[in-house]
Amino acid sequence: RKEVEQDPGPFNVPEGATVAFNCTYSNSASQSFFWYRQDCRKEPKLLMSVYSSGNEDGRFTAQLNRASQYISLLIRDSKLSDSATYLCVVGTSGGSYIPTFGRGTSLIVHP
Amino acid sequence: EAGVTQSPTHLIKTRGQQATLRCSPISGHTSVYWYQQALGLGLQFLLWYDEGEERNRGNFPPRFSGRQFPNYSSELNVNALELEDSALYLCASSLGTRFNEQFFGPGTRLTVL
């Protein structure tokens, strides 16, 4: 099993739709979790951190499920500008911090 | 506030040559991370520097090396270039504490011919 797994998609949704992505991780000692978005041929940009209590930023909600070892990202009222690849990052400390990126989930929002 | 900067933007080398990539972190950030993103693949962790020391490295051969300078800027060196080293090399910085958010530079696109 890969350390961090994401469904590559693409998720093809109409404007205004709600879409959710999951990211599973294998190391139960993982301690930090983030979502990034990456536009084509650009650098990843931090979208939000994921806290144990979950967090919300406008149309975006991130949650952590430690028991099942996954994080989720929910996007409400999708906009055309949300089209991008969404990367999850899991940080594990086994003596030294190791950040592991998933390969990303592609989202296409169409009119 | 200036973000993470990287130079050069593009770099073209031939097999066997050496490449040097540079990164300047956000002011106040002491940690610098290097990643390789080959076409169609995810980000692969290369190296982590903090306070001038190498803290961890990913599963890459020793010909990938680097250093961090007293001003926290960093350099990635790739020796004996191979065709499969062609990729986007991304640098990210964060506050020194582990588990903090990372902020990425625009990357250096290395092409090995």
XYZ file of C-alpha atoms in Angstrom:
224
model
C 0.000 0.000 0.000
C 1.322 3.442 -0.908
C 2.034 5.834 1.944
C -0.407 8.447 0.685
C -3.064 7.637 -1.888
C -5.481 9.771 -3.828
C -7.972 8.997 -6.574
C -6.385 10.694 -9.602
C -9.789 11.486 -11.152
C -10.526 13.550 -13.090
C -13.625 14.643 -11.271
C -15.720 16.437 -13.867
C -18.446 18.566 -12.243
C -20.725 21.442 -13.286
C -20.464 24.877 -11.752
C -22.275 25.062 -8.445
C -21.792 21.399 -7.625
C -20.417 20.031 -4.392
C -17.455 17.713 -4.727
C -15.406 15.770 -2.195
C -11.978 14.168 -2.342
C -10.398 11.710 0.032
C -6.774 10.990 0.753
C -5.725 7.886 2.655
C -2.468 7.429 4.499
C -0.788 4.312 5.784
C 1.324 5.523 8.691
C -0.699 5.837 11.877
C 2.067 7.994 13.370
C 1.340 10.779 10.879
C 0.958 14.089 12.623
C 0.369 16.864 10.132
C -1.997 17.121 7.209
C -2.487 19.708 4.488
C -4.304 20.274 1.230
C -2.595 22.106 -1.634
C -3.843 23.012 -5.082
C -1.616 22.916 -8.122
C -2.471 24.513 -11.418
C -0.959 23.117 -14.603
C 2.821 23.615 -14.672
C 2.712 25.849 -11.593
C 3.901 25.392 -8.030
C 1.594 23.959 -5.365
C -0.188 26.567 -3.264
C -1.345 25.912 0.267
C -5.110 25.601 0.429
C -5.599 24.696 4.062
C -4.252 22.801 7.004
C -6.284 19.919 8.360
C -6.872 19.821 12.079
C -8.264 17.045 14.211
C -11.380 19.104 14.802
C -11.781 19.807 11.104
C -11.668 23.260 9.609
C -13.579 25.390 7.158
C -12.511 28.259 4.942
C -15.332 29.690 2.894
C -16.495 27.048 0.439
C -13.783 24.608 1.506
C -14.016 22.162 4.402
C -11.277 19.766 5.445
C -11.627 16.892 7.864
C -9.382 14.289 9.426
C -10.435 10.780 10.326
C -7.606 9.238 12.330
C -9.414 5.969 12.988
C -9.775 5.249 9.275
C -6.591 7.127 8.371
C -7.864 9.512 5.773
C -8.379 13.224 5.234
C -11.069 14.769 3.106
C -11.665 18.005 1.231
C -15.157 19.220 0.431
C -15.721 22.013 -2.067
C -19.148 23.588 -2.157
C -20.609 25.734 -4.943
C -17.767 24.872 -7.337
C -16.398 27.653 -9.512
C -14.652 27.384 -12.854
C -11.540 28.703 -11.109
C -11.512 25.689 -8.801
C -10.307 23.554 -11.712
C -6.886 22.316 -10.621
C -5.121 19.327 -9.127
C -5.573 18.939 -5.380
C -2.673 17.442 -3.457
C -2.792 16.090 0.039
C 0.317 16.124 2.200
C 0.923 13.963 5.219
C 3.755 14.661 7.607
C 5.254 11.831 9.577
C 7.824 11.997 12.303
C 9.832 8.865 12.769
C 12.818 10.557 14.266
C 12.828 13.171 11.520
C 10.025 14.924 9.750
C 9.098 13.431 6.394
C 6.468 15.166 4.260
C 4.771 12.857 1.770
C 2.623 14.166 -1.054
C -0.150 12.297 -2.730
C -0.115 12.292 -6.513
C -3.145 14.534 -6.619
C -6.779 14.515 -7.679
C -7.717 16.396 -10.822
C -10.857 18.536 -10.695
C -12.498 19.998 -13.793
C -15.394 22.373 -13.260
C -17.380 23.049 -16.427
C -20.054 25.657 -17.206
C 6.214 40.178 1.551
C 8.365 38.388 -1.008
C 7.655 34.720 -1.529
C 10.050 31.871 -2.146
C 12.263 32.550 -5.137
C 14.153 30.073 -7.272
C 16.741 30.412 -9.993
C 17.175 29.734 -12.768
C 13.673 29.290 -14.164
C 14.884 26.886 -16.802
C 18.102 24.929 -17.079
C 19.258 22.759 -19.968
C 22.147 20.371 -19.454
C 23.553 17.294 -21.115
C 24.089 13.864 -19.611
C 27.010 13.701 -17.231
C 27.054 17.406 -16.458
C 26.331 18.998 -13.105
C 23.391 21.266 -12.296
C 23.102 23.825 -9.502
C 19.692 25.144 -8.488
C 19.131 27.950 -6.003
C 16.367 28.861 -3.591
C 15.693 31.814 -1.318
C 13.105 31.214 1.396
C 10.511 33.589 2.733
C 12.049 36.023 5.193
C 11.988 34.514 8.668
C 11.716 30.925 7.456
C 14.616 28.713 8.475
C 13.583 25.451 6.825
C 14.020 24.694 3.146
C 12.701 21.597 1.388
C 13.555 20.350 -2.084
C 11.233 18.232 -4.208
C 11.391 16.643 -7.625
C 8.269 16.516 -9.773
C 8.757 14.508 -12.930
C 6.156 14.850 -15.670
C 2.948 13.124 -14.676
C 4.290 12.110 -11.285
C 3.776 13.432 -7.797
C 6.178 15.455 -5.753
C 9.042 13.362 -4.461
C 10.783 14.604 -1.320
C 14.496 15.160 -1.887
C 16.063 17.065 1.003
C 15.221 19.089 4.086
C 17.522 21.725 5.546
C 16.967 23.616 8.747
C 19.292 26.036 10.499
C 22.084 25.184 8.091
C 21.960 21.434 8.569
C 20.588 18.592 6.511
C 17.771 17.117 8.592
C 16.505 14.444 6.275
C 16.735 13.182 2.731
C 14.432 11.203 0.523
C 15.134 8.069 -1.443
C 17.521 9.614 -3.967
C 21.123 8.692 -4.827
C 24.045 10.618 -3.288
C 24.608 12.559 -6.500
C 21.713 14.689 -5.304
C 23.121 16.948 -2.627
C 22.772 20.434 -1.333
C 23.479 22.891 1.384
C 21.920 25.735 3.283
C 23.725 29.004 3.804
C 23.763 31.228 6.914
C 21.072 33.450 5.358
C 18.912 30.285 4.988
C 19.051 30.263 1.211
C 19.800 26.890 -0.259
C 21.439 25.212 -3.185
C 20.637 21.856 -4.768
C 23.385 20.157 -6.733
C 22.824 17.267 -9.074
C 25.975 15.564 -10.307
C 26.435 13.180 -13.215
C 23.080 14.135 -14.724
C 20.942 11.406 -16.224
C 18.078 11.769 -18.684
C 15.558 10.781 -16.003
C 16.631 13.743 -13.871
C 14.596 15.932 -16.205
C 11.868 17.354 -13.998
C 10.517 20.386 -12.216
C 12.502 20.986 -9.033
C 10.523 22.765 -6.381
C 11.798 24.444 -3.278
C 9.573 25.190 -0.305
C 10.197 27.040 2.916
C 8.573 26.945 6.315
C 9.113 28.163 9.811
C 11.655 25.961 11.522
C 9.241 24.017 13.635
C 8.319 20.698 12.081
C 4.810 20.193 10.736
C 4.372 23.802 9.683
C 2.896 24.729 6.349
C 5.273 24.865 3.428
C 5.265 27.619 0.822
C 6.593 26.820 -2.609
C 8.680 28.698 -5.098
C 7.889 28.648 -8.836
C 10.406 25.890 -9.490
C 13.312 25.274 -11.815
C 12.599 23.176 -14.873
C 15.651 21.053 -15.564
C 15.997 19.388 -18.941
C 18.748 16.843 -19.492
C 19.555 16.087 -23.112
